[in-house]
Every structure is written in C-alpha cells, then in structure tokens.
Amino acid sequence: MREPSFEHPSRCPRGTSLEALAAEARGCRLCIDHPDRGRPLGHWPRPVFQVSATARICIAGQAPGIRAHASGIPFSDPSGQRLRQWLAIDETAFYDASRVAILPMGFCFPGLDAHGGDLPPRPECARSWHRQMLAAMPEVKLLLLVGGHAQRWHLRRLQVPKARAGIGVDETVRQWRALYDDDTLQPTCMPLPHPSWRNSGWLKRNPWFELELLPVLRARVARLIV
C-alpha cells in the first residue's frame, strides 16, 4: 500500500515550533510526491537530521550517506568519526541535540551515481525547511559549513559576496579566517571540507588545515559545548 503523500510545508503557520517543524520534516515526502526538476527520489525517503532550540552549534552538511540512511543516525560512518576528531568531541556530545544540531542540505540519502558516489543533496529540503528551522534555533553561535553544497547555500543566504565566499570548496575553506572573523555574519561561520575519506589527499596537501584551522575550531567548540 502506498503511504499517504506529504503536503507542502508552506502550510505551516509562521512561528511554528521547532518540534512541530521537525515532526513534519520527518514525515516529508516532497521528493516523492512533488519533486523538483521532475525526477523523484529513487527510494523511500528517510529524513535524518538533529535539531534543538537550545543547540549552540549547527553542522550544515551535505546529505546522509547510505550508512546513515540505514541507521537513521547522522554521520554514523567513517566521515562522522573524522568530523568528531576535527571537533575534538565524543559521540555523547556530538549526538546531544540540546548542544549540537545537524541540519544537512538534503535530509535523505540521495542515491548513488553511475560511479558509485553519492548524488547531490535533493533540492526540496533546503527550499522547504531550512530557513524555518534555522529561525527556530536562536541559540546557534557557530555554523559549520561542511562541503560545497552547504557553503554555497548558506553564504548566499547570508549575502556574502562571491569574491569573499570563494569559488569552490578549496578556495572557500582557504578563506576560512576572513569568514570566521566577520562580525557581520551571525552566527559565526566556519567552512570545512567534507570529512569523507575521498578528501584524504586534500588534507595531506594542505597541512595548514590541521595546524591553523583545527585549533581555532576546537577551541570555539570547547567553549560552546559545555
């Protein structure tokens, strides 16, 4: 039997609580019933995210991978292990929604491309949910922009000029200090490469990431995670 379709969240009244938004988002079927660009998701949706009105850190990632899709737990894979190492926090803190929100650009695993890599995040999620959810998390002080999709969407949302935001992940991450120190950006933004094993070569070629960026990131996270 086909599950009932999900109506567009624009019907949610302004000021809807984060709990109500999250409950509706977890039942979202937009990419099946009303897909952008004409192509529905190739499998049944399973939104995976973590939000709280008290979270002080928000991780804006790409989309759940196949392991997170199976487990229903964000970053439940080697990428998550590396990300937690970057942040210098354990799983208990990472999965404490009262302190850390995880709001990927796509809530569901997008499927695989012809080469076995993950497809881009579905566009329906950001269009339909992100602004409302971010507005309902007023305590967020640090926004981690993980990967190109998150960086482009959020820096455009925050009206950061392209000349300052950078073109592509490499250039944007290299300009991390200018973005991090920009007092006009609220919350504070920190661009990061995706923690996938596919980026191990980039990390080896760019030792400044570990020597310069990570100490600043870890110190800020330690202050906010208490």
PDB file of C-alpha atoms in Angstrom:
ATOM      1  CA  MET A   1       0.000   0.000   0.000  1.00  0.00           C
ATOM      2  CA  ARG A   2       1.314   3.432  -0.914  1.00  0.00           C
ATOM      3  CA  GLU A   3       1.930   5.670   2.082  1.00  0.00           C
ATOM      4  CA  PRO A   4      -0.003   8.952   2.145  1.00  0.00           C
ATOM      5  CA  SER A   5       1.630  11.903   0.449  1.00  0.00           C
ATOM      6  CA  PHE A   6       3.008  14.860   2.381  1.00  0.00           C
ATOM      7  CA  GLU A   7       1.606  18.321   1.804  1.00  0.00           C
ATOM      8  CA  HIS A   8       3.951  21.238   1.192  1.00  0.00           C
ATOM      9  CA  PRO A   9       5.220  22.734   4.484  1.00  0.00           C
ATOM     10  CA  SER A  10       4.292  26.253   3.403  1.00  0.00           C
ATOM     11  CA  ARG A  11       1.005  25.478   5.134  1.00  0.00           C
ATOM     12  CA  CYS A  12       2.826  25.548   8.472  1.00  0.00           C
ATOM     13  CA  PRO A  13       1.952  28.882  10.130  1.00  0.00           C
ATOM     14  CA  ARG A  14       4.738  31.362  10.769  1.00  0.00           C
ATOM     15  CA  GLY A  15       6.086  30.847  14.273  1.00  0.00           C
ATOM     16  CA  THR A  16       5.517  27.095  14.248  1.00  0.00           C
ATOM     17  CA  SER A  17       7.615  25.478  16.979  1.00  0.00           C
ATOM     18  CA  LEU A  18      10.803  23.664  16.094  1.00  0.00           C
ATOM     19  CA  GLU A  19       9.349  20.443  17.478  1.00  0.00           C
ATOM     20  CA  ALA A  20       6.370  20.714  15.148  1.00  0.00           C
ATOM     21  CA  LEU A  21       8.602  21.542  12.178  1.00  0.00           C
ATOM     22  CA  ALA A  22      10.863  18.580  12.944  1.00  0.00           C
ATOM     23  CA  ALA A  23       7.904  16.234  13.246  1.00  0.00           C
ATOM     24  CA  GLU A  24       6.566  17.336   9.860  1.00  0.00           C
ATOM     25  CA  ALA A  25      10.000  17.168   8.252  1.00  0.00           C
ATOM     26  CA  ARG A  26      10.484  13.601   9.462  1.00  0.00           C
ATOM     27  CA  GLY A  27       7.333  12.693   7.586  1.00  0.00           C
ATOM     28  CA  CYS A  28       8.290  14.681   4.498  1.00  0.00           C
ATOM     29  CA  ARG A  29       7.648  13.043   1.112  1.00  0.00           C
ATOM     30  CA  LEU A  30       8.127  16.066  -1.141  1.00  0.00           C
ATOM     31  CA  CYS A  31      10.861  14.422  -3.196  1.00  0.00           C
ATOM     32  CA  ILE A  32       8.419  11.610  -3.990  1.00  0.00           C
ATOM     33  CA  ASP A  33       5.143  13.486  -4.395  1.00  0.00           C
ATOM     34  CA  HIS A  34       6.337  16.927  -5.595  1.00  0.00           C
ATOM     35  CA  PRO A  35       9.932  16.519  -6.792  1.00  0.00           C
ATOM     36  CA  ASP A  36      11.945  19.435  -8.114  1.00  0.00           C
ATOM     37  CA  ARG A  37      13.380  19.023 -11.616  1.00  0.00           C
ATOM     38  CA  GLY A  38      10.913  16.257 -12.410  1.00  0.00           C
ATOM     39  CA  ARG A  39      12.794  13.268 -11.000  1.00  0.00           C
ATOM     40  CA  PRO A  40      11.574  11.714  -7.740  1.00  0.00           C
ATOM     41  CA  LEU A  41      13.868  10.107  -5.217  1.00  0.00           C
ATOM     42  CA  GLY A  42      14.630   6.549  -6.267  1.00  0.00           C
ATOM     43  CA  HIS A  43      13.829   5.003  -2.888  1.00  0.00           C
ATOM     44  CA  TRP A  44      11.521   5.702   0.025  1.00  0.00           C
ATOM     45  CA  PRO A  45      12.606   8.795   1.990  1.00  0.00           C
ATOM     46  CA  ARG A  46      14.088   8.572   5.469  1.00  0.00           C
ATOM     47  CA  PRO A  47      14.875  12.077   6.746  1.00  0.00           C
ATOM     48  CA  VAL A  48      17.925  12.108   9.008  1.00  0.00           C
ATOM     49  CA  PHE A  49      18.710  15.253  10.987  1.00  0.00           C
ATOM     50  CA  GLN A  50      19.082  16.517  14.554  1.00  0.00           C
ATOM     51  CA  VAL A  51      17.713  19.822  15.846  1.00  0.00           C
ATOM     52  CA  SER A  52      17.005  21.577  19.129  1.00  0.00           C
ATOM     53  CA  ALA A  53      16.009  25.099  20.139  1.00  0.00           C
ATOM     54  CA  THR A  54      18.930  25.140  22.605  1.00  0.00           C
ATOM     55  CA  ALA A  55      21.698  23.944  20.256  1.00  0.00           C
ATOM     56  CA  ARG A  56      24.676  26.305  20.125  1.00  0.00           C
ATOM     57  CA  ILE A  57      26.490  24.564  17.255  1.00  0.00           C
ATOM     58  CA  CYS A  58      24.874  23.694  13.928  1.00  0.00           C
ATOM     59  CA  ILE A  59      26.559  21.349  11.465  1.00  0.00           C
ATOM     60  CA  ALA A  60      25.312  22.080   7.949  1.00  0.00           C
ATOM     61  CA  GLY A  61      26.381  19.049   5.965  1.00  0.00           C
ATOM     62  CA  GLN A  62      25.512  17.614   2.563  1.00  0.00           C
ATOM     63  CA  ALA A  63      23.094  14.674   2.920  1.00  0.00           C
ATOM     64  CA  PRO A  64      23.062  11.370   4.791  1.00  0.00           C
ATOM     65  CA  GLY A  65      25.164   8.618   3.252  1.00  0.00           C
ATOM     66  CA  ILE A  66      23.925   5.096   2.781  1.00  0.00           C
ATOM     67  CA  ARG A  67      25.008   4.044   6.290  1.00  0.00           C
ATOM     68  CA  ALA A  68      23.186   6.947   7.912  1.00  0.00           C
ATOM     69  CA  HIS A  69      20.164   6.101   5.776  1.00  0.00           C
ATOM     70  CA  ALA A  70      20.228   2.556   7.139  1.00  0.00           C
ATOM     71  CA  SER A  71      20.784   3.557  10.767  1.00  0.00           C
ATOM     72  CA  GLY A  72      18.745   6.746  10.879  1.00  0.00           C
ATOM     73  CA  ILE A  73      21.680   8.388  12.713  1.00  0.00           C
ATOM     74  CA  PRO A  74      23.532  11.309  11.065  1.00  0.00           C
ATOM     75  CA  PHE A  75      27.234  10.829  10.355  1.00  0.00           C
ATOM     76  CA  SER A  76      27.160   7.200  11.516  1.00  0.00           C
ATOM     77  CA  ASP A  77      30.088   6.334   9.250  1.00  0.00           C
ATOM     78  CA  PRO A  78      33.852   6.985   8.918  1.00  0.00           C
ATOM     79  CA  SER A  79      33.108  10.573   7.836  1.00  0.00           C
ATOM     80  CA  GLY A  80      31.441  11.121  11.181  1.00  0.00           C
ATOM     81  CA  GLN A  81      34.443   9.711  13.004  1.00  0.00           C
ATOM     82  CA  ARG A  82      36.749  12.141  11.219  1.00  0.00           C
ATOM     83  CA  LEU A  83      34.380  15.058  11.810  1.00  0.00           C
ATOM     84  CA  ARG A  84      34.269  14.321  15.533  1.00  0.00           C
ATOM     85  CA  GLN A  85      38.074  14.210  15.541  1.00  0.00           C
ATOM     86  CA  TRP A  86      38.147  17.618  13.888  1.00  0.00           C
ATOM     87  CA  LEU A  87      35.792  18.963  16.562  1.00  0.00           C
ATOM     88  CA  ALA A  88      37.572  17.088  19.398  1.00  0.00           C
ATOM     89  CA  ILE A  89      34.279  15.856  20.858  1.00  0.00           C
ATOM     90  CA  ASP A  90      32.977  12.367  21.544  1.00  0.00           C
ATOM     91  CA  GLU A  91      29.785  10.710  20.342  1.00  0.00           C
ATOM     92  CA  THR A  92      27.915  11.642  23.516  1.00  0.00           C
ATOM     93  CA  ALA A  93      28.397  15.360  22.892  1.00  0.00           C
ATOM     94  CA  PHE A  94      28.024  15.056  19.123  1.00  0.00           C
ATOM     95  CA  TYR A  95      24.633  13.361  19.370  1.00  0.00           C
ATOM     96  CA  ASP A  96      23.338  15.590  22.159  1.00  0.00           C
ATOM     97  CA  ALA A  97      20.754  17.589  20.235  1.00  0.00           C
ATOM     98  CA  SER A  98      20.484  20.104  23.061  1.00  0.00           C
ATOM     99  CA  ARG A  99      24.027  21.188  22.204  1.00  0.00           C
ATOM    100  CA  VAL A 100      24.659  20.194  18.565  1.00  0.00           C
ATOM    101  CA  ALA A 101      22.225  20.476  15.670  1.00  0.00           C
ATOM    102  CA  ILE A 102      22.864  18.577  12.438  1.00  0.00           C
ATOM    103  CA  LEU A 103      20.980  20.115   9.522  1.00  0.00           C
ATOM    104  CA  PRO A 104      22.139  18.651   6.192  1.00  0.00           C
ATOM    105  CA  MET A 105      21.235  20.307   2.920  1.00  0.00           C
ATOM    106  CA  GLY A 106      19.340  17.155   1.997  1.00  0.00           C
ATOM    107  CA  PHE A 107      17.586  15.254   4.765  1.00  0.00           C
ATOM    108  CA  CYS A 108      17.542  11.918   2.913  1.00  0.00           C
ATOM    109  CA  PHE A 109      20.161   9.745   1.256  1.00  0.00           C
ATOM    110  CA  PRO A 110      20.014  10.945  -2.374  1.00  0.00           C
ATOM    111  CA  GLY A 111      21.113   7.691  -4.005  1.00  0.00           C
ATOM    112  CA  LEU A 112      24.240   6.772  -5.947  1.00  0.00           C
ATOM    113  CA  ASP A 113      25.518   7.990  -9.295  1.00  0.00           C
ATOM    114  CA  ALA A 114      26.903   5.797 -12.069  1.00  0.00           C
ATOM    115  CA  HIS A 115      30.356   5.808 -10.434  1.00  0.00           C
ATOM    116  CA  GLY A 116      29.160   4.722  -7.005  1.00  0.00           C
ATOM    117  CA  GLY A 117      29.375   8.150  -5.397  1.00  0.00           C
ATOM    118  CA  ASP A 118      26.532   9.906  -3.635  1.00  0.00           C
ATOM    119  CA  LEU A 119      24.287  12.074  -5.774  1.00  0.00           C
ATOM    120  CA  PRO A 120      23.928  15.753  -4.812  1.00  0.00           C
ATOM    121  CA  PRO A 121      21.525  16.579  -1.978  1.00  0.00           C
ATOM    122  CA  ARG A 122      17.889  16.809  -3.001  1.00  0.00           C
ATOM    123  CA  PRO A 123      16.888  20.481  -3.504  1.00  0.00           C
ATOM    124  CA  GLU A 124      13.454  20.156  -1.908  1.00  0.00           C
ATOM    125  CA  CYS A 125      14.790  20.095   1.660  1.00  0.00           C
ATOM    126  CA  ALA A 126      16.606  23.421   1.784  1.00  0.00           C
ATOM    127  CA  ARG A 127      13.839  25.165  -0.127  1.00  0.00           C
ATOM    128  CA  SER A 128      11.131  23.854   2.162  1.00  0.00           C
ATOM    129  CA  TRP A 129      12.616  23.544   5.649  1.00  0.00           C
ATOM    130  CA  HIS A 130      15.938  25.212   6.328  1.00  0.00           C
ATOM    131  CA  ARG A 131      15.030  28.859   6.837  1.00  0.00           C
ATOM    132  CA  GLN A 132      12.207  27.958   9.224  1.00  0.00           C
ATOM    133  CA  MET A 133      14.352  25.560  11.221  1.00  0.00           C
ATOM    134  CA  LEU A 134      17.286  27.952  11.454  1.00  0.00           C
ATOM    135  CA  ALA A 135      14.974  30.718  12.623  1.00  0.00           C
ATOM    136  CA  ALA A 136      13.691  28.369  15.338  1.00  0.00           C
ATOM    137  CA  MET A 137      17.243  27.750  16.653  1.00  0.00           C
ATOM    138  CA  PRO A 138      18.146  31.197  18.047  1.00  0.00           C
ATOM    139  CA  GLU A 139      20.943  29.934  20.308  1.00  0.00           C
ATOM    140  CA  VAL A 140      23.211  28.750  17.468  1.00  0.00           C
ATOM    141  CA  LYS A 141      26.521  30.618  17.716  1.00  0.00           C
ATOM    142  CA  LEU A 142      28.658  28.555  15.333  1.00  0.00           C
ATOM    143  CA  LEU A 143      27.583  27.316  11.905  1.00  0.00           C
ATOM    144  CA  LEU A 144      29.869  24.699  10.371  1.00  0.00           C
ATOM    145  CA  LEU A 145      29.569  24.675   6.585  1.00  0.00           C
ATOM    146  CA  VAL A 146      30.646  21.189   5.567  1.00  0.00           C
ATOM    147  CA  GLY A 147      31.189  20.783   1.834  1.00  0.00           C
ATOM    148  CA  GLY A 148      30.340  22.806  -1.239  1.00  0.00           C
ATOM    149  CA  HIS A 149      26.563  22.499  -1.247  1.00  0.00           C
ATOM    150  CA  ALA A 150      26.253  23.810   2.317  1.00  0.00           C
ATOM    151  CA  GLN A 151      28.784  26.572   1.705  1.00  0.00           C
ATOM    152  CA  ARG A 152      27.077  27.855  -1.445  1.00  0.00           C
ATOM    153  CA  TRP A 153      23.567  27.836   0.007  1.00  0.00           C
ATOM    154  CA  HIS A 154      24.368  29.369   3.383  1.00  0.00           C
ATOM    155  CA  LEU A 155      26.818  32.005   2.146  1.00  0.00           C
ATOM    156  CA  ARG A 156      24.286  33.045  -0.473  1.00  0.00           C
ATOM    157  CA  ARG A 157      21.596  33.145   2.247  1.00  0.00           C
ATOM    158  CA  LEU A 158      23.877  35.340   4.372  1.00  0.00           C
ATOM    159  CA  GLN A 159      24.569  37.542   1.333  1.00  0.00           C
ATOM    160  CA  VAL A 160      28.316  37.008   1.390  1.00  0.00           C
ATOM    161  CA  PRO A 161      29.750  38.330  -1.909  1.00  0.00           C
ATOM    162  CA  LYS A 162      31.195  35.662  -4.174  1.00  0.00           C
ATOM    163  CA  ALA A 163      34.557  37.426  -4.109  1.00  0.00           C
ATOM    164  CA  ARG A 164      34.731  36.778  -0.361  1.00  0.00           C
ATOM    165  CA  ALA A 165      32.960  33.444  -0.265  1.00  0.00           C
ATOM    166  CA  GLY A 166      35.339  31.824  -2.740  1.00  0.00           C
ATOM    167  CA  ILE A 167      34.700  29.727  -5.803  1.00  0.00           C
ATOM    168  CA  GLY A 168      34.577  26.036  -4.896  1.00  0.00           C
ATOM    169  CA  VAL A 169      35.308  24.257  -1.646  1.00  0.00           C
ATOM    170  CA  ASP A 170      39.095  24.614  -1.816  1.00  0.00           C
ATOM    171  CA  GLU A 171      39.044  28.380  -2.179  1.00  0.00           C
ATOM    172  CA  THR A 172      36.239  28.859   0.340  1.00  0.00           C
ATOM    173  CA  VAL A 173      37.996  26.814   3.024  1.00  0.00           C
ATOM    174  CA  ARG A 174      41.224  28.684   2.342  1.00  0.00           C
ATOM    175  CA  GLN A 175      39.367  31.892   3.177  1.00  0.00           C
ATOM    176  CA  TRP A 176      38.126  30.468   6.467  1.00  0.00           C
ATOM    177  CA  ARG A 177      39.745  33.162   8.586  1.00  0.00           C
ATOM    178  CA  ALA A 178      38.023  36.034   6.761  1.00  0.00           C
ATOM    179  CA  LEU A 179      34.653  34.327   7.129  1.00  0.00           C
ATOM    180  CA  TYR A 180      35.219  33.258  10.724  1.00  0.00           C
ATOM    181  CA  ASP A 181      36.326  36.750  11.813  1.00  0.00           C
ATOM    182  CA  ASP A 182      33.476  38.544  10.016  1.00  0.00           C
ATOM    183  CA  ASP A 183      31.374  40.019  12.837  1.00  0.00           C
ATOM    184  CA  THR A 184      28.524  40.773  10.429  1.00  0.00           C
ATOM    185  CA  LEU A 185      27.856  37.050   9.971  1.00  0.00           C
ATOM    186  CA  GLN A 186      25.566  35.742  12.673  1.00  0.00           C
ATOM    187  CA  PRO A 187      26.075  33.011  13.659  1.00  0.00           C
ATOM    188  CA  THR A 188      29.816  32.728  13.155  1.00  0.00           C
ATOM    189  CA  CYS A 189      30.584  30.636  10.064  1.00  0.00           C
ATOM    190  CA  MET A 190      33.390  28.124   9.631  1.00  0.00           C
ATOM    191  CA  PRO A 191      33.769  26.445   6.201  1.00  0.00           C
ATOM    192  CA  LEU A 192      35.105  22.896   6.208  1.00  0.00           C
ATOM    193  CA  PRO A 193      35.859  20.315   3.532  1.00  0.00           C
ATOM    194  CA  HIS A 194      33.742  17.206   3.663  1.00  0.00           C
ATOM    195  CA  PRO A 195      35.305  14.717   6.119  1.00  0.00           C
ATOM    196  CA  SER A 196      34.957  11.884   3.600  1.00  0.00           C
ATOM    197  CA  TRP A 197      37.896   9.550   3.030  1.00  0.00           C
ATOM    198  CA  ARG A 198      37.827  10.840  -0.553  1.00  0.00           C
ATOM    199  CA  ASN A 199      39.351  14.078   0.751  1.00  0.00           C
ATOM    200  CA  SER A 200      42.338  12.426   2.464  1.00  0.00           C
ATOM    201  CA  GLY A 201      44.588  13.566  -0.372  1.00  0.00           C
ATOM    202  CA  TRP A 202      43.447  17.168   0.010  1.00  0.00           C
ATOM    203  CA  LEU A 203      44.177  17.053   3.735  1.00  0.00           C
ATOM    204  CA  LYS A 204      47.705  15.782   3.088  1.00  0.00           C
ATOM    205  CA  ARG A 205      48.316  18.540   0.549  1.00  0.00           C
ATOM    206  CA  ASN A 206      47.032  21.206   2.897  1.00  0.00           C
ATOM    207  CA  PRO A 207      48.718  20.752   6.299  1.00  0.00           C
ATOM    208  CA  TRP A 208      47.627  24.285   7.299  1.00  0.00           C
ATOM    209  CA  PHE A 209      44.115  22.890   7.797  1.00  0.00           C
ATOM    210  CA  GLU A 210      45.235  20.808  10.760  1.00  0.00           C
ATOM    211  CA  LEU A 211      47.855  23.268  12.012  1.00  0.00           C
ATOM    212  CA  GLU A 212      45.908  26.523  11.730  1.00  0.00           C
ATOM    213  CA  LEU A 213      42.169  25.954  11.318  1.00  0.00           C
ATOM    214  CA  LEU A 214      41.527  22.987  13.602  1.00  0.00           C
ATOM    215  CA  PRO A 215      42.982  24.562  16.789  1.00  0.00           C
ATOM    216  CA  VAL A 216      40.678  27.575  16.334  1.00  0.00           C
ATOM    217  CA  LEU A 217      37.706  25.338  15.612  1.00  0.00           C
ATOM    218  CA  ARG A 218      38.345  23.062  18.595  1.00  0.00           C
ATOM    219  CA  ALA A 219      38.771  25.968  20.986  1.00  0.00           C
ATOM    220  CA  ARG A 220      35.483  27.519  19.876  1.00  0.00           C
ATOM    221  CA  VAL A 221      33.634  24.204  20.064  1.00  0.00           C
ATOM    222  CA  ALA A 222      35.004  23.551  23.569  1.00  0.00           C
ATOM    223  CA  ARG A 223      33.611  26.894  24.742  1.00  0.00           C
ATOM    224  CA  LEU A 224      30.183  26.251  23.236  1.00  0.00           C
ATOM    225  CA  ILE A 225      29.727  22.592  24.068  1.00  0.00           C
ATOM    226  CA  VAL A 226      29.687  22.994  27.866  1.00  0.00           C
TER     227      VAL A 226
END
